[in-house]
Coordinates of N, CA and C in Angstrom, one line a residue:
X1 N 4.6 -57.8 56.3 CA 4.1 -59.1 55.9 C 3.4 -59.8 57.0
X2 N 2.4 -61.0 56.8 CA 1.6 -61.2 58.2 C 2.1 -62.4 57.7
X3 N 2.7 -62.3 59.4 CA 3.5 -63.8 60.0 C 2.8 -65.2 59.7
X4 N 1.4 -65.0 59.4 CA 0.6 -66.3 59.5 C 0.8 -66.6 58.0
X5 N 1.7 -66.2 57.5 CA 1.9 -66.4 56.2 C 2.6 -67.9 56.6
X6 N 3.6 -67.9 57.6 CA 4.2 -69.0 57.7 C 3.8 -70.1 58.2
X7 N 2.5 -69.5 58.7 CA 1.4 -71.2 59.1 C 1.2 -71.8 57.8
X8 N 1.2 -72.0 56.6 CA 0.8 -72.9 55.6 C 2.2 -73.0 54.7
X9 N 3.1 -73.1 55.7 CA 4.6 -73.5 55.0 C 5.1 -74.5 56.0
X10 N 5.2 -75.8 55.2 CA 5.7 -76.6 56.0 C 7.3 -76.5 56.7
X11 N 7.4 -76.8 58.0 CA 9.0 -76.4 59.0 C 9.6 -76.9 58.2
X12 N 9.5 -78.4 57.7 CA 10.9 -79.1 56.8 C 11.4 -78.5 55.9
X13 N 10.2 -77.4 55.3 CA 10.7 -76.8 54.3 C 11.4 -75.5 54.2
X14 N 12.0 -74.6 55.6 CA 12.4 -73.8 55.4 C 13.7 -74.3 55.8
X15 N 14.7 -73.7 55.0 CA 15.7 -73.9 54.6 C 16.8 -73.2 56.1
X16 N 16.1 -71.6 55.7 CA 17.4 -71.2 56.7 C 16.4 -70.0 57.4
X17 N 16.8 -68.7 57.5 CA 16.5 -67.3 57.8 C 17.7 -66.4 57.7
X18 N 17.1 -65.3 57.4 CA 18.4 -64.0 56.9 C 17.4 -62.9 57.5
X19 N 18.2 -62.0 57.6 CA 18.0 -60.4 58.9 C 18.5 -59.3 58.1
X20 N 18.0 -58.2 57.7 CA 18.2 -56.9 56.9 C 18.3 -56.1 58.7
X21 N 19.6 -55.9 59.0 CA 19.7 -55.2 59.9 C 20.2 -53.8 60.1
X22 N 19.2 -53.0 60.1 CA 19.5 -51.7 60.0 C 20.6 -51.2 61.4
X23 N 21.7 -50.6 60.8 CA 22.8 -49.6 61.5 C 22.4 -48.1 61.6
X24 N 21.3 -47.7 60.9 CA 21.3 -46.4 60.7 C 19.7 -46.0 59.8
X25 N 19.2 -45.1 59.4 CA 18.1 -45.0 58.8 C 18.7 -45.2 57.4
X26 N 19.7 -45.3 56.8 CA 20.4 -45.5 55.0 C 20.9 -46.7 55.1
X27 N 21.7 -47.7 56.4 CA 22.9 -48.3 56.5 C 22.2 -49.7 57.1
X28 N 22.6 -50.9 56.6 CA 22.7 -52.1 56.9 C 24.1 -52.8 57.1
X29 N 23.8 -54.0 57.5 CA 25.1 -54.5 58.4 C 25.0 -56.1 57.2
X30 N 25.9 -56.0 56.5 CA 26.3 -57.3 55.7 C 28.0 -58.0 56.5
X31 N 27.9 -58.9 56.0 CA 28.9 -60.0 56.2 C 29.8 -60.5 54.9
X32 N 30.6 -60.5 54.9 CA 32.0 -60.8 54.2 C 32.2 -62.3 54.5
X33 N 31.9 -63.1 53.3 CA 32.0 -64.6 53.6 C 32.5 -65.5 52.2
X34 N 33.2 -66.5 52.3 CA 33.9 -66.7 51.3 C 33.0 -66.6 50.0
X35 N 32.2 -66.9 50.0 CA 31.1 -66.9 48.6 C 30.8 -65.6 49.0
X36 N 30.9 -64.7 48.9 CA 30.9 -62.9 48.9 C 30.3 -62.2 50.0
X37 N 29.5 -61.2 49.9 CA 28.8 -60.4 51.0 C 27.6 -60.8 50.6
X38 N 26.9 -60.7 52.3 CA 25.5 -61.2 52.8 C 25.0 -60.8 53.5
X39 N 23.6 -60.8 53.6 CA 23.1 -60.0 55.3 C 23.1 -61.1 55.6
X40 N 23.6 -61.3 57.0 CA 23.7 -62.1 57.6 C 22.2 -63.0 57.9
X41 N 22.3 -65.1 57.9 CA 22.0 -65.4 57.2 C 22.5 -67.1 57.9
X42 N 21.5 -68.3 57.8 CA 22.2 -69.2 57.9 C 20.9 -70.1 58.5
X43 N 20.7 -71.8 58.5 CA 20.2 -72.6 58.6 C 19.6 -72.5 59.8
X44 N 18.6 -73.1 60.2 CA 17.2 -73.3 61.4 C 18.7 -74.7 62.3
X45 N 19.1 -74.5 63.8 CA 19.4 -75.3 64.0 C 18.4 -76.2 64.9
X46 N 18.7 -77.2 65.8 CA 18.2 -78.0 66.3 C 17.5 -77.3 67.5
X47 N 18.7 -76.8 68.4 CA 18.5 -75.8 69.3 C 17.7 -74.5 69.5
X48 N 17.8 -74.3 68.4 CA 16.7 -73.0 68.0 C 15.5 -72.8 68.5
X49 N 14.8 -72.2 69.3 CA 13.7 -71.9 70.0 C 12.7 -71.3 68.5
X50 N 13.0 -70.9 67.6 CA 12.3 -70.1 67.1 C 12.7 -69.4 65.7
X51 N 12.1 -69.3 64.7 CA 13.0 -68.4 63.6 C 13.4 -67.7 63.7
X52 N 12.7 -66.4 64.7 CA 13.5 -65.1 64.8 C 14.7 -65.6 65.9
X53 N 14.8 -67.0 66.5 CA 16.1 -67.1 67.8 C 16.9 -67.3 65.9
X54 N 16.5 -67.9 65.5 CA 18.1 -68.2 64.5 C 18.0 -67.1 63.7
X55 N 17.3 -66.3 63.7 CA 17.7 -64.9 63.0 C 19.0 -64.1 63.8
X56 N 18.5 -64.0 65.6 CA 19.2 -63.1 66.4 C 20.7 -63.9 66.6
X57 N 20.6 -65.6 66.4 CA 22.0 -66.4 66.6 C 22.7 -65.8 65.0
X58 N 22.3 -66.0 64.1 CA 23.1 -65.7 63.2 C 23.3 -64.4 63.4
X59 N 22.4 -63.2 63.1 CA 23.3 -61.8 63.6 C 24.2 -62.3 64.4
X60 N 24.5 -62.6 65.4 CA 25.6 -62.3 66.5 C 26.6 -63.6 65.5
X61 N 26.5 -64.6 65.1 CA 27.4 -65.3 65.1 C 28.5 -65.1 63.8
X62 N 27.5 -64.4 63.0 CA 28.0 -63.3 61.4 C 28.6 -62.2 61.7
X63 N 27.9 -61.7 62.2 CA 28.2 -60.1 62.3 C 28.7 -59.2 63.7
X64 N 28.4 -60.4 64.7 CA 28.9 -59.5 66.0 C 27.5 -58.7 66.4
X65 N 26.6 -58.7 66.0 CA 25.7 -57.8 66.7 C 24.7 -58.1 67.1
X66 N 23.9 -57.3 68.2 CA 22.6 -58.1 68.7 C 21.8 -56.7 67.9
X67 N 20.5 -57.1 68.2 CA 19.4 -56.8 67.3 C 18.2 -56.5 68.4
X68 N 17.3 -55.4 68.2 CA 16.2 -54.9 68.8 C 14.9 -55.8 68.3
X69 N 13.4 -55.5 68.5 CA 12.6 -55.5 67.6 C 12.6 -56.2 66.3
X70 N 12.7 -57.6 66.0 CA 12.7 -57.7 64.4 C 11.1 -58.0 64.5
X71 N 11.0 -57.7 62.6 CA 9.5 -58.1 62.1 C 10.1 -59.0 61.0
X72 N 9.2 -59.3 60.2 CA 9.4 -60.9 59.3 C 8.9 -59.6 58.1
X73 N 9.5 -59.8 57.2 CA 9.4 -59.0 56.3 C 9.2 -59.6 54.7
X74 N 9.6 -60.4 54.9 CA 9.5 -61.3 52.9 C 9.7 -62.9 53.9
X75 N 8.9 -63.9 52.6 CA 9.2 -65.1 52.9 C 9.9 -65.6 51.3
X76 N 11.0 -66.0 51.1 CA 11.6 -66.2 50.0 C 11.1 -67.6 49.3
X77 N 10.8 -68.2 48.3 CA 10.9 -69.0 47.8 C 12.1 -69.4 47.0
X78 N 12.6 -70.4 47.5 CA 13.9 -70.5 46.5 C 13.9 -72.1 45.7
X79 N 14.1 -72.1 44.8 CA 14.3 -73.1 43.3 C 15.3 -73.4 43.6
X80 N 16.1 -74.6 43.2 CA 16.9 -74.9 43.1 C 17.4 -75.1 41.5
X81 N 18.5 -75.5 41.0 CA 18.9 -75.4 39.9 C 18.6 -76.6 39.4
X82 N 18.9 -78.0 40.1 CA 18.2 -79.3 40.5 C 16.9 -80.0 40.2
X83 N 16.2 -79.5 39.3 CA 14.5 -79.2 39.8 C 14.0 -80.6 40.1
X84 N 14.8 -81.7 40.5 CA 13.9 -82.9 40.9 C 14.4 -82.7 43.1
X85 N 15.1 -81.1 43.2 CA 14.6 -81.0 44.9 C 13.7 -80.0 44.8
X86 N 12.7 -80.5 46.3 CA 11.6 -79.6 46.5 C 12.3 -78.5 46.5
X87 N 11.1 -77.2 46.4 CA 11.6 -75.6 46.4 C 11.1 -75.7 48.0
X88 N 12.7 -74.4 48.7 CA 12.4 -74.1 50.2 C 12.2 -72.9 50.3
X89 N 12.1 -72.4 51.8 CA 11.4 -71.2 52.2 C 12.5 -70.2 52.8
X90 N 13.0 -69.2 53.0 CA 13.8 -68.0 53.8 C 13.0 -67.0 53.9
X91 N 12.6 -67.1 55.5 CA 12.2 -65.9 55.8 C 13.2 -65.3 56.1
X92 N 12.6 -63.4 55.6 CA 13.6 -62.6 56.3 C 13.2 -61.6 57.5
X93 N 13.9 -61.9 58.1 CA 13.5 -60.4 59.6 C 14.5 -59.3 58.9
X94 N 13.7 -58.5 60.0 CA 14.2 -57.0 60.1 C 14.4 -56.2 60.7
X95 N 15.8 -55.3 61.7 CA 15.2 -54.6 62.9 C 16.3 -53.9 63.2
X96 N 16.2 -52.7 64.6 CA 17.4 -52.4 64.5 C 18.6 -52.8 65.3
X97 N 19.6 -52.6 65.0 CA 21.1 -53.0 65.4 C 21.0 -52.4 66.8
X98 N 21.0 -53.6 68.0 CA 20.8 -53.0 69.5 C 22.6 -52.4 70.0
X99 N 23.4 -53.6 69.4 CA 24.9 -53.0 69.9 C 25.4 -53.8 68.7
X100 N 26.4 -53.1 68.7 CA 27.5 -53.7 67.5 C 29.2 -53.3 68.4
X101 N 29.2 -54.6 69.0 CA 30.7 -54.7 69.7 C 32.1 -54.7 68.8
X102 N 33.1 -54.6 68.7 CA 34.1 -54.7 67.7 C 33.8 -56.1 67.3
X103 N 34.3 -56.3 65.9 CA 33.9 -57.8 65.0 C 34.9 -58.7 65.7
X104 N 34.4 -60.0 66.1 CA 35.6 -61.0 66.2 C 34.8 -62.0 65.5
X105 N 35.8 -62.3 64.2 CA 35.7 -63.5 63.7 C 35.4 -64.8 63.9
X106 N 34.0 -65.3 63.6 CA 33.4 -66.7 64.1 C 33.6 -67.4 63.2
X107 N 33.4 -68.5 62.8 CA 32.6 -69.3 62.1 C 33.4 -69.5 60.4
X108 N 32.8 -68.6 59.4 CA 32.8 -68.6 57.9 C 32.8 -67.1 57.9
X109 N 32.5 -66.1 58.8 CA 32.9 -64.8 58.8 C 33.9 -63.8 58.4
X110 N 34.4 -63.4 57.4 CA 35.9 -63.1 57.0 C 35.4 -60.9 58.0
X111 N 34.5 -60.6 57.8 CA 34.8 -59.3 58.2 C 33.0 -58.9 58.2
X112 N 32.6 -57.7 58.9 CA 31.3 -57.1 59.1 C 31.7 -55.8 58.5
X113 N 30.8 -55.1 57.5 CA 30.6 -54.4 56.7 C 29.3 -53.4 56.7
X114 N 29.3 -52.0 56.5 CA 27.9 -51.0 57.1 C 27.7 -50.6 55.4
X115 N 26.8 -51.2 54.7 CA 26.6 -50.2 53.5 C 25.1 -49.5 53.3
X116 N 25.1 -48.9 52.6 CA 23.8 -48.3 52.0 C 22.7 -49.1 51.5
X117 N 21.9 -48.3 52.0 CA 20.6 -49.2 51.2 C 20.8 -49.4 49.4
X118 N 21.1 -48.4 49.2 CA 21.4 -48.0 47.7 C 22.8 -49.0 47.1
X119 N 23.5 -49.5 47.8 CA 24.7 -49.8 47.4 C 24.3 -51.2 47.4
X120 N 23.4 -51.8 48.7 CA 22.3 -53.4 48.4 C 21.7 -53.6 47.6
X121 N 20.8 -52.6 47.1 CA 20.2 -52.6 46.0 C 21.4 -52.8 44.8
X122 N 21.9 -52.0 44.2 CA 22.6 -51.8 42.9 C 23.7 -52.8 43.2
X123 N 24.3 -53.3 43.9 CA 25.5 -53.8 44.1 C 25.3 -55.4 44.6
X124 N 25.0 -55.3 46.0 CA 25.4 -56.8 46.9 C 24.4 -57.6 47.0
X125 N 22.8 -57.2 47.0 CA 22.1 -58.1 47.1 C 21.7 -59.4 46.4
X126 N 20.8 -60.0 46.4 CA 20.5 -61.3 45.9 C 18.6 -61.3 45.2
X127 N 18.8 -62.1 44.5 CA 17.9 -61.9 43.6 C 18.3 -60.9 42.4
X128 N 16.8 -60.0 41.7 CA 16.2 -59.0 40.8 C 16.8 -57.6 41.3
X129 N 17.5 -56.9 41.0 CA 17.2 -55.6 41.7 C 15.9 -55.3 42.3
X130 N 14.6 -55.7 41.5 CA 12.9 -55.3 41.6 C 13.3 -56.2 43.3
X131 N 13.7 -57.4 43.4 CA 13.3 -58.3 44.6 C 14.0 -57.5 45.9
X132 N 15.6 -56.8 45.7 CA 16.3 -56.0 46.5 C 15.6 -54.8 47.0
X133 N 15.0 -54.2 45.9 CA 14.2 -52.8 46.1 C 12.8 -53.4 47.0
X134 N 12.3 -54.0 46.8 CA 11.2 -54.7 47.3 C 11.5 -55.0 49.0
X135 N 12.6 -55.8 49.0 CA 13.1 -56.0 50.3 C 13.4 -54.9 51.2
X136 N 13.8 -53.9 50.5 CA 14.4 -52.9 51.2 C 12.9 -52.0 51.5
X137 N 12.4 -51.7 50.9 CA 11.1 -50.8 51.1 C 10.2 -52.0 52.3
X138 N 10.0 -53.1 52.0 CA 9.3 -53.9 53.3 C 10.3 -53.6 54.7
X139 N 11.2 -53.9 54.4 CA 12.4 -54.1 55.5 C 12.2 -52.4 56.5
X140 N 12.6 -51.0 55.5 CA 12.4 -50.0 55.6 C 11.2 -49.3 56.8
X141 N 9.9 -50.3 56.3 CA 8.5 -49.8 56.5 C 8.0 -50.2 57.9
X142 N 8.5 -51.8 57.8 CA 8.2 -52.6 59.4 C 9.1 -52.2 60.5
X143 N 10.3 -51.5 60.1 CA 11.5 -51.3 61.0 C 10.6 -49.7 61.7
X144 N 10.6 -48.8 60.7 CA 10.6 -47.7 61.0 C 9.1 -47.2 61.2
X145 N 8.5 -48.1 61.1 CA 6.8 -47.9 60.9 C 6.2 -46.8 60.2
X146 N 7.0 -46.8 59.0 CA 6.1 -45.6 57.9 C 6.1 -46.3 56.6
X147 N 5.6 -46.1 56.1 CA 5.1 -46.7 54.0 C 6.1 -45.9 52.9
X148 N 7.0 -46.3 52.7 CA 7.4 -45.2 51.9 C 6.3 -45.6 50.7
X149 N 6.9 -44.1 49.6 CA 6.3 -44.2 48.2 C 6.9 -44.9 47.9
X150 N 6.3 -45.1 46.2 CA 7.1 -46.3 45.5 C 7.9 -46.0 44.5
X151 N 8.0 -44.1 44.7 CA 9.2 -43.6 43.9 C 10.5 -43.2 45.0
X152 N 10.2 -43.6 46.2 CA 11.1 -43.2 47.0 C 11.5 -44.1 47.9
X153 N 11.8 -45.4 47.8 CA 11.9 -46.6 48.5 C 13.3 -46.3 49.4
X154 N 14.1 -45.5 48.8 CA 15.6 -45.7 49.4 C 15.2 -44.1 50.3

C-alpha cells in the first residue's frame, strides 16, 4: 500500500491502528481479549510519536512482543452502525516479530496466542473472509517482499 494514501485522511479521523505480526512465515501473533481474539490493536494516544509508535506500543502492550520492520498494509474504513457518526480510518502494519518474551498480562490482555494464517482467515479475523484473505496476501507480500498468486495467498 503507498503510505501517501494517508496524506488525504484526516488525523481526527483515524480511530486506532492494528499490526498483522508475523511469528513465522504461516504464524501470526493474536491477543485474547474480553470481546474475543485480535491482532493486536488499539487507539492513537496523545504521546504517540507516530502511527507505526502506536502500532509497536500496542504490540508490546497486547501481546508482549516487539516487532522489526513494519509496512502499512490496508487502511480500513470503518462504518459505524450509528450512521449519523462520521466513518473512521485503521491502518494496519505489518512486520516481523523481533522477540517475544514470555506473556505478562497488561491492560485488557487475557493471553497471547500464535495461529495460522489459514486459521485468521477461516476463523478469527474481522471483516469478509475476501477482506481477511486480502489482508493476509498484502500483509504476506510487504513483510516478506514477494507477490504471492491469487490462488495461493496462504
Amino acid at each position: 500500500m503507498d503510505p501517501d494514501l494517508l496524506s488525504g485522511v484526516d488525523p481526527r479521523a483515524i480511530y486506532g491502528v492494528g499490526v498483522v505480526a508475523f511469528s513465522g512465515d504461516d504464524e501470526i501473533v493474536m491477543v485474547r481479549l474480553n470481546r474475543g481474539i485480535e491482532i493486536p490493536a488499539g487507539t492513537v494516544e496523545a504521546a504517540d510519536t507516530s502511527l507505526e509508535h502506536t502500532a509497536r506500543r500496542e504490540a508490546w502492550e497486547e501481546a508482549c512482543i516487539t516487532l522489526g520492520q513494519l509496512h502499512l498494509v490496508q487502511l480500513m474504513r470503518v462504518e459505524w452502525h450509528d450512521l449519523a457518526k462520521p466513518a473512521v480510518y485503521v491502518p494496519i502494519y505489518a512486520g516481523k516479530v523481533a522477540s517475544m518474551p514470555p506473556f505478562a498480562q497488561r491492560h485488557e490482555t487475557y493471553g497471547r496466542i500464535i495461529v495460522s494464517c489459514r486459521q485468521y482467515v477461516d476463523v478469527l479475523g474481522f471483516g469478509t473472509r475476501r477482506d481477511r484473505e486480502r489482508l493476509i496476501a498484502n500483509a504476506k507480500s510487504a513483510v516478506y517482499q514477494r507477490f504471492p498468486a491469487c490462488s495461493s495467498w496462504l
